[in-house]
Structure formats: structure tokens, C-alpha cells
CSV table of C-alpha atoms in Angstrom, one decimal:
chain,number,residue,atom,x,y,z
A,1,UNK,CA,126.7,140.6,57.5
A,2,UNK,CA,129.6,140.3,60.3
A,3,UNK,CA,133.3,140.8,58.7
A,4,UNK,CA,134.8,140.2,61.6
A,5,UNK,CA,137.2,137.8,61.2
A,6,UNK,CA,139.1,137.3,64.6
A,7,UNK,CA,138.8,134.3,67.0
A,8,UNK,CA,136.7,135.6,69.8
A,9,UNK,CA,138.6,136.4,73.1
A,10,UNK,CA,137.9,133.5,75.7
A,11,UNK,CA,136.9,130.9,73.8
A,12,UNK,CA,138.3,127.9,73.1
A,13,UNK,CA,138.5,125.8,70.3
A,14,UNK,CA,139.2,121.9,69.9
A,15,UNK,CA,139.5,120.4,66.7
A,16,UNK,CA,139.4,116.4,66.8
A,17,UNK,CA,140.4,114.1,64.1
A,18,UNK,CA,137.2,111.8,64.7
A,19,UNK,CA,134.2,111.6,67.5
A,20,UNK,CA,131.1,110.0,67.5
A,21,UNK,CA,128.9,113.2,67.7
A,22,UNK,CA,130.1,116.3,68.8
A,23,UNK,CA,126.8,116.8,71.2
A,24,UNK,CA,128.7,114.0,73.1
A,25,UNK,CA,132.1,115.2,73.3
A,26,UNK,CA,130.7,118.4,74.7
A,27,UNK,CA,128.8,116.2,77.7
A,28,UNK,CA,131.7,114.4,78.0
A,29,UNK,CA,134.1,117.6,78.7
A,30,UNK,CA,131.2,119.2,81.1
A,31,UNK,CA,133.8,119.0,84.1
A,32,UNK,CA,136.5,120.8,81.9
A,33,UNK,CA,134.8,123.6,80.8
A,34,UNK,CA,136.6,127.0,81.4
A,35,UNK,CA,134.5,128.9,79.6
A,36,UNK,CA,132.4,128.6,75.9
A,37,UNK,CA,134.4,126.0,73.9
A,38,UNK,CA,133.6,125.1,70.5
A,39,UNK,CA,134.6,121.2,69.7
A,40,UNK,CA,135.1,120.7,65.9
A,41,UNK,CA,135.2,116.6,64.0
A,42,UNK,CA,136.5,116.5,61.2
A,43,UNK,CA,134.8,113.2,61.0
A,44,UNK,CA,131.7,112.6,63.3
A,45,UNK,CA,130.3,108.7,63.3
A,46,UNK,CA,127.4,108.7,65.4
A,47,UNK,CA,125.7,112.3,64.6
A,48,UNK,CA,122.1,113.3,65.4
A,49,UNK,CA,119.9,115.6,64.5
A,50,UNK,CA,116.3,116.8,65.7
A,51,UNK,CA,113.7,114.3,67.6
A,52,UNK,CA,117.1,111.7,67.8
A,53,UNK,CA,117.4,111.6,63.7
A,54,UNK,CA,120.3,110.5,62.1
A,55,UNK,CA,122.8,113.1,60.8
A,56,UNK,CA,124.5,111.6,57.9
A,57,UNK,CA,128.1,113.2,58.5
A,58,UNK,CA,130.8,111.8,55.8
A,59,UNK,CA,134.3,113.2,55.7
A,60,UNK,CA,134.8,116.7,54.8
A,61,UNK,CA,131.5,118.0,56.1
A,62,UNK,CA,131.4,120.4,58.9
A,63,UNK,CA,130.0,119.3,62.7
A,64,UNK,CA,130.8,120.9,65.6
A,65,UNK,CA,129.3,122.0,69.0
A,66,UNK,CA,129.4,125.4,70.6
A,67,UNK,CA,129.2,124.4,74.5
A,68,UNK,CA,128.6,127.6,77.4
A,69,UNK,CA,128.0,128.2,80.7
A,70,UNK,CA,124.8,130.5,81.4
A,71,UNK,CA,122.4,131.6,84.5
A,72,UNK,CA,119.4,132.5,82.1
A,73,UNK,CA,116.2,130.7,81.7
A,74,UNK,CA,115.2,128.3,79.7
A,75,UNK,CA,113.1,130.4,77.1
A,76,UNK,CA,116.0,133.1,76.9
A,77,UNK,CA,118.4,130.0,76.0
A,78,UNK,CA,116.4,128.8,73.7
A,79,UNK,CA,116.8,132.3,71.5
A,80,UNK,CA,120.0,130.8,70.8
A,81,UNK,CA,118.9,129.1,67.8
A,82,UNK,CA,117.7,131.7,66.3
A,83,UNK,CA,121.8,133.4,66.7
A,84,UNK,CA,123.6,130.4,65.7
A,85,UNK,CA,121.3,130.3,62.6
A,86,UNK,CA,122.8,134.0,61.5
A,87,UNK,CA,125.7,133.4,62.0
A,88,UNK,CA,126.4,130.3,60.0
A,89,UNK,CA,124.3,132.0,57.2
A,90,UNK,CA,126.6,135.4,57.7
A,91,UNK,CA,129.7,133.0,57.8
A,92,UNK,CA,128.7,131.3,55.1
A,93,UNK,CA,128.1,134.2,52.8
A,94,UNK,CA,131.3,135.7,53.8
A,95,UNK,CA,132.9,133.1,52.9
A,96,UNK,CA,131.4,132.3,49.7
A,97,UNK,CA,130.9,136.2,48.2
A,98,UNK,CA,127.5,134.6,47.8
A,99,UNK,CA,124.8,136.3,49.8
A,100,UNK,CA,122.0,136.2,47.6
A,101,UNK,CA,121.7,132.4,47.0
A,102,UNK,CA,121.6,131.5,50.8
A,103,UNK,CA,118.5,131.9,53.0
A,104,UNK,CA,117.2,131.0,56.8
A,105,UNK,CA,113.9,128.5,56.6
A,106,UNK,CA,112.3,128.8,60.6
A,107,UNK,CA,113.7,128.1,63.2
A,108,UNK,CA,117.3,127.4,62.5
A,109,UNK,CA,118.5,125.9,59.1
A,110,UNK,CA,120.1,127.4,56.2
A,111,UNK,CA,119.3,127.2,52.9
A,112,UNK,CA,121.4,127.7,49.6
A,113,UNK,CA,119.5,127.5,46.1
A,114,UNK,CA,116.2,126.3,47.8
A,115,UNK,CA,117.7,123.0,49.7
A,116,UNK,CA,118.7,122.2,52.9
A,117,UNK,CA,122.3,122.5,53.8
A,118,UNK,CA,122.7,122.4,57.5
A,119,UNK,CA,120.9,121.6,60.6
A,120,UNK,CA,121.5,123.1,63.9
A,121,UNK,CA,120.1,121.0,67.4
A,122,UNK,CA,120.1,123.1,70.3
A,123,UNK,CA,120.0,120.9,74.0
A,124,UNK,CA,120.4,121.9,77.7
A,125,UNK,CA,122.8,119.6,79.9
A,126,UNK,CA,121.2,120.9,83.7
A,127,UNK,CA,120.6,124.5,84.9
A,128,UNK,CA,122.9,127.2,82.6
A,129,UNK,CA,124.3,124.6,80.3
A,130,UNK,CA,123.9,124.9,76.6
A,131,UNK,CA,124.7,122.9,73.9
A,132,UNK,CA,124.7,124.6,70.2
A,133,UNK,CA,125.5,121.3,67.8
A,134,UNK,CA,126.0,122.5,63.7
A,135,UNK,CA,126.3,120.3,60.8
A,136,UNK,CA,126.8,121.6,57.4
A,137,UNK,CA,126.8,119.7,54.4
A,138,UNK,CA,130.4,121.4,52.8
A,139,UNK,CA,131.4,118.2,51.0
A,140,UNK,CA,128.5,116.0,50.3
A,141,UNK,CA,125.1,115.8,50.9
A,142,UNK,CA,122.7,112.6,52.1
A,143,UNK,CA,119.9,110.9,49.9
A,144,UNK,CA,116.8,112.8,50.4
A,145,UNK,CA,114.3,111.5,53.2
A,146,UNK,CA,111.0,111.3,51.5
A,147,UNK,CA,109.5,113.3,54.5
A,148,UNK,CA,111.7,116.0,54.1
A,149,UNK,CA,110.5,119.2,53.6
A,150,UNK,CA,113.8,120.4,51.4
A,151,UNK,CA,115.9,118.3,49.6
A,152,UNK,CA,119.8,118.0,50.9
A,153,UNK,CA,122.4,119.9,49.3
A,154,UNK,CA,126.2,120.8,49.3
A,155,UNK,CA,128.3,123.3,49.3
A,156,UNK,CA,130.5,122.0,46.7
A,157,UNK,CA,128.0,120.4,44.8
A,158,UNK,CA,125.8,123.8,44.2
A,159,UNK,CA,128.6,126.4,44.0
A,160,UNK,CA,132.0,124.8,42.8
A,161,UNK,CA,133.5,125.8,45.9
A,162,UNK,CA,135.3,123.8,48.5
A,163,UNK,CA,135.4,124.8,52.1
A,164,UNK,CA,137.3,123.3,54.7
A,165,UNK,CA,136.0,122.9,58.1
A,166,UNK,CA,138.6,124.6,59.7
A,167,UNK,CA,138.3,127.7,57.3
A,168,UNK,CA,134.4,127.6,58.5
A,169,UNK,CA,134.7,127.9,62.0
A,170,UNK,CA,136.8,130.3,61.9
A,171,UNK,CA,134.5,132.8,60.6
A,172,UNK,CA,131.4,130.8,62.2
A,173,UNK,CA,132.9,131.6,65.9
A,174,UNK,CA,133.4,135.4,65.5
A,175,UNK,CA,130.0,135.6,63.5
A,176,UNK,CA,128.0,133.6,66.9
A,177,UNK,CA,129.6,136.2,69.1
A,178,UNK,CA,128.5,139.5,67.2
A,179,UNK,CA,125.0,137.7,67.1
A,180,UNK,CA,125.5,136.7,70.7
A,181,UNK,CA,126.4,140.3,72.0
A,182,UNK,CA,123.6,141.8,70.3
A,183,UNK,CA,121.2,139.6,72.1
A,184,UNK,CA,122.3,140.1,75.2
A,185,UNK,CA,122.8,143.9,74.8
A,186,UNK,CA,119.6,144.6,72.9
A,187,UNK,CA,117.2,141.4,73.3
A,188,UNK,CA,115.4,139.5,70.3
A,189,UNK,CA,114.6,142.5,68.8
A,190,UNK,CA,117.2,142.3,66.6
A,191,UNK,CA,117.9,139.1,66.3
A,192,UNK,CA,114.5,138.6,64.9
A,193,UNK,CA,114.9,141.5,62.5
A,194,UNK,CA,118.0,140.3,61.4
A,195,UNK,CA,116.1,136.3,61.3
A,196,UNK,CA,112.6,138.1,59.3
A,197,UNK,CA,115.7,139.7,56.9
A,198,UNK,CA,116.7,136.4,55.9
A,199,UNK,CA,114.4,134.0,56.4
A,200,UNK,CA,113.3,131.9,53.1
A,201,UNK,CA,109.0,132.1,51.8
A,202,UNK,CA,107.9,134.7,54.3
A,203,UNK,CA,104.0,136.1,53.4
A,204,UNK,CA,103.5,132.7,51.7
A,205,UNK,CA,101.5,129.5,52.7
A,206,UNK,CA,103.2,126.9,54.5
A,207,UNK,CA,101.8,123.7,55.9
A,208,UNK,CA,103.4,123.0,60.1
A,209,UNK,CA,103.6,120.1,61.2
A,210,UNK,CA,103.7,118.9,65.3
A,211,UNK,CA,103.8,115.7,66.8
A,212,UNK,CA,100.0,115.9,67.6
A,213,UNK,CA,98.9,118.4,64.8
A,214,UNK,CA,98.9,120.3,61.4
A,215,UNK,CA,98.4,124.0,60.7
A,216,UNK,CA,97.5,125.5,57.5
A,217,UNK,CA,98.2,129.0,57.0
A,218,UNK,CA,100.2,132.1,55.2
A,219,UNK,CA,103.6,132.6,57.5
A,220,UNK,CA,103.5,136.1,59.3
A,221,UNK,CA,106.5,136.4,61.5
A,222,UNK,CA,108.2,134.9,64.3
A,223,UNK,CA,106.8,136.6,68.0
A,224,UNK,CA,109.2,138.0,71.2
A,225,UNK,CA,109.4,133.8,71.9
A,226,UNK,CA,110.8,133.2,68.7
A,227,UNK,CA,107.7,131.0,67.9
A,228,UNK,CA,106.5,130.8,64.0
A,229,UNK,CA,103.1,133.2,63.3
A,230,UNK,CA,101.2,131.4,61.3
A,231,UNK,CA,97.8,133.4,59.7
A,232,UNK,CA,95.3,130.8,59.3
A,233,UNK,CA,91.6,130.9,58.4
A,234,UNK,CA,90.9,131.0,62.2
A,235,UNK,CA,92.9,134.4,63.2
A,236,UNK,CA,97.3,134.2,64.2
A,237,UNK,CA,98.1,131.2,65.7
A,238,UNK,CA,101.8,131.3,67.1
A,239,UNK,CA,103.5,128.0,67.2
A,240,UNK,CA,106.1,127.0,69.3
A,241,UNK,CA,107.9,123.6,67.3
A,242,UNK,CA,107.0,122.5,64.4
A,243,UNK,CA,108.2,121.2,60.5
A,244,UNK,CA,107.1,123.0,58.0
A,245,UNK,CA,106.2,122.3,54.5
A,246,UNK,CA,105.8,124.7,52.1
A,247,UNK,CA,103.1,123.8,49.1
């Protein structure tokens, strides 16, 4: 788990009163950017979360978006999931002194006591731009979707404890960068050691879920892509996107 605590060196933070999504703000400030910014609402109106769902954002919940400038490729970029997902859950656990009751479910969200409370959306604006958009559920959590695999949780709700978004972005930012730097020093190999460390039901069967398909299977790992292994009756299939659905 990171400990370091100290904004990172050349980037930026804004902190808005209100926005509607923080994913827009960042388009919006594409022909301003100086370097990676992260853009913080403390109330968001319009957010979104994967395949254009509704992110249920009310007051005192975290979003924010981490936007950066980068010449790598699409499938590199894509890793980046994988290190925001860390380091919320290290940020997270730092901040609560509770390490043991929060866990990574594939790709990207974070768990605490078995239920869902954040959601990270990851979305390219043209060649080398990437936008990392976080919503944590500090305050209050939605009604449970029906279709959801995990019900919605929050922070305050399950612990006691109250964060402020503030206080979480502070440790988030440091946390992305330690993630970040070992990525780019090191590749996934890491990242995915640190992801296989943390991840929630791993060895157990899970049910995934694509637009087209479903997979039945025991969950094996994530390969060099960052795509879920899933061991199924008919040999390791890897699988790119998906929900999954534990039984």
C-alpha cells in the first residue's frame, strides 16, 4: 500500500463546486491542458458510468476525472484502469486503517464488505488523450439495480466513517502516480500482481456477461492485456469486456 502522501509534482488539481459530469469538464478544458489535471465536483448532475449508465452522484460523494496527455497506444492506455483501480483501493485503505474489508472485483471497481462502492470509466478524447473518471460512493449509496452484479454501498454507511472528497483526492492523486510510475518503468507485470493481490473471488466460478455472449467458468487470472481468464469446460478463454456475476 502507497503512504505517500504528497501532491504529485506537475499536476494540477481543480476543485468545482458543481458540474454536470466531470468526464465533460475534462473535454471541455482539452485546449487548456498543461499537463495531467485532475478536476474534482463536489456535486456532479449529469454523471455516467459504463455503456452511458447513469451514475447516481448526490452531495458528499466523490467524482472526479484524472485527464493526461500520452503518445502510447491504445491497448497500453487502456492498462490504466487497472492503476486507477489500486490506487483508489490503496487510498482508500490508507485512509480508513481498513485494508482487510476492501477488495478489487475485475476490471476496475472496488469493493468494501462484498458491495460495490465505486466505479471507474476510462475514455480516449483523439490520439494520446485519456480520460480516467472516479466515482465513489463516500456519503450515500443508490437503490440497487436489479441487474447489478453487487449491491451499492457507502463509505459511511458500512464503516462509521466520514470522508470528504477533498481529504480523498489527496491521497488518490499521489497513490495514481506510484501505480503510474511503476507501469511505465516496469510494464503490467506488476500492476497485475499488485491487481491478482487484491482482486475479490479469484479461483471461484463466475458467470461474464458481453453484449453478444455469456461465459461460464472458474476465474484464473487476468493475461499481459489485462483481459479476465476465465477456465471453462472448453480450455482458458481470455475475455476482453465483460460483467461478471458471481453465483
Amino acid at each position: 500500500m502507497s503512504t505517500d502522501r504528497v501532491w504529485p509534482s506537475g499536476v494540477a488539481k481543480v476543485v468545482l463546486p458543481e458540474t454536470d459530469s466531470t468526464m465533460a469538464e475534462a473535454q471541455r478544458r482539452l485546449g487548456d491542458l498543461a499537463g495531467p489535471t485532475w478536476i474534482l465536483a463536489l456535486r456532479q448532475t449529469a454523471g455516467r458510468g459504463r455503456r452511458g449508465r447513469a451514475w447516481q452522484d448526490p452531495q458528499g460523494n466523490f467524482a472526479a476525472t484524472l485527464i493526461r496527455k500520452s503518445d502510447e497506444p491504445p491497448a497500453r492506455l487502456a492498462l490504466r484502469s487497472f492503476v486507477a483501480a489500486l490506487a483508489l483501493h490503496d487510498a482508500l485503505a490508507d485512509l480508513t486503517r481498513l485494508p482487510e474489508a476492501f477488495a478489487l472485483k475485475w476490471p476496475n471497481d472496488v469493493l468494501l464488505n462484498g458491495g460495490k462502492l465505486s466505479g471507474i470509466l476510462l475514455e480516449s478524447h483523439g490520439p494520446g488523450i485519456l480520460s480516467l473518471g472516479i466515482g465513489v460512493n463516500l456519503h450515500s449509496a443508490p437503490e440497487r439495480d436489479p441487474e447489478a452484479a453487487f449491491p451499492p454501498v457507502s463509505l459511511r454507511q458500512e464503516t462509521g466513517l466520514v470522508i470528504r472528497p477533498e481529504q480523498l483526492l489527496d491521497r488518490l492523486a499521489p497513490a495514481y502516480e506510484t501505480w503510474e510510475e511503476r507501469l511505465r518503468t516496469y510494464g503490467f507485470d506488476p500492476i497485475r500482481t499488485g491487481f491478482l493481490r487484491r482482486v475479490a473471488r479469484l479461483g471461484e466460478p463466475l458467470v461474464a456477461r458481453t453484449l453478444k455472449d455469456e461465459f461460464h467458468g472458474t476465474f484464473d487470472g487476468i493475461d499481459d492485456n489485462g483481459a479476465l481468464i476465465l477456465a471453462t469446460a472448453e480450455g482458458r478463454r481470455a475475455i476482453p469486456a465483460a460483467d461478471i456475476f458471481f453465483p
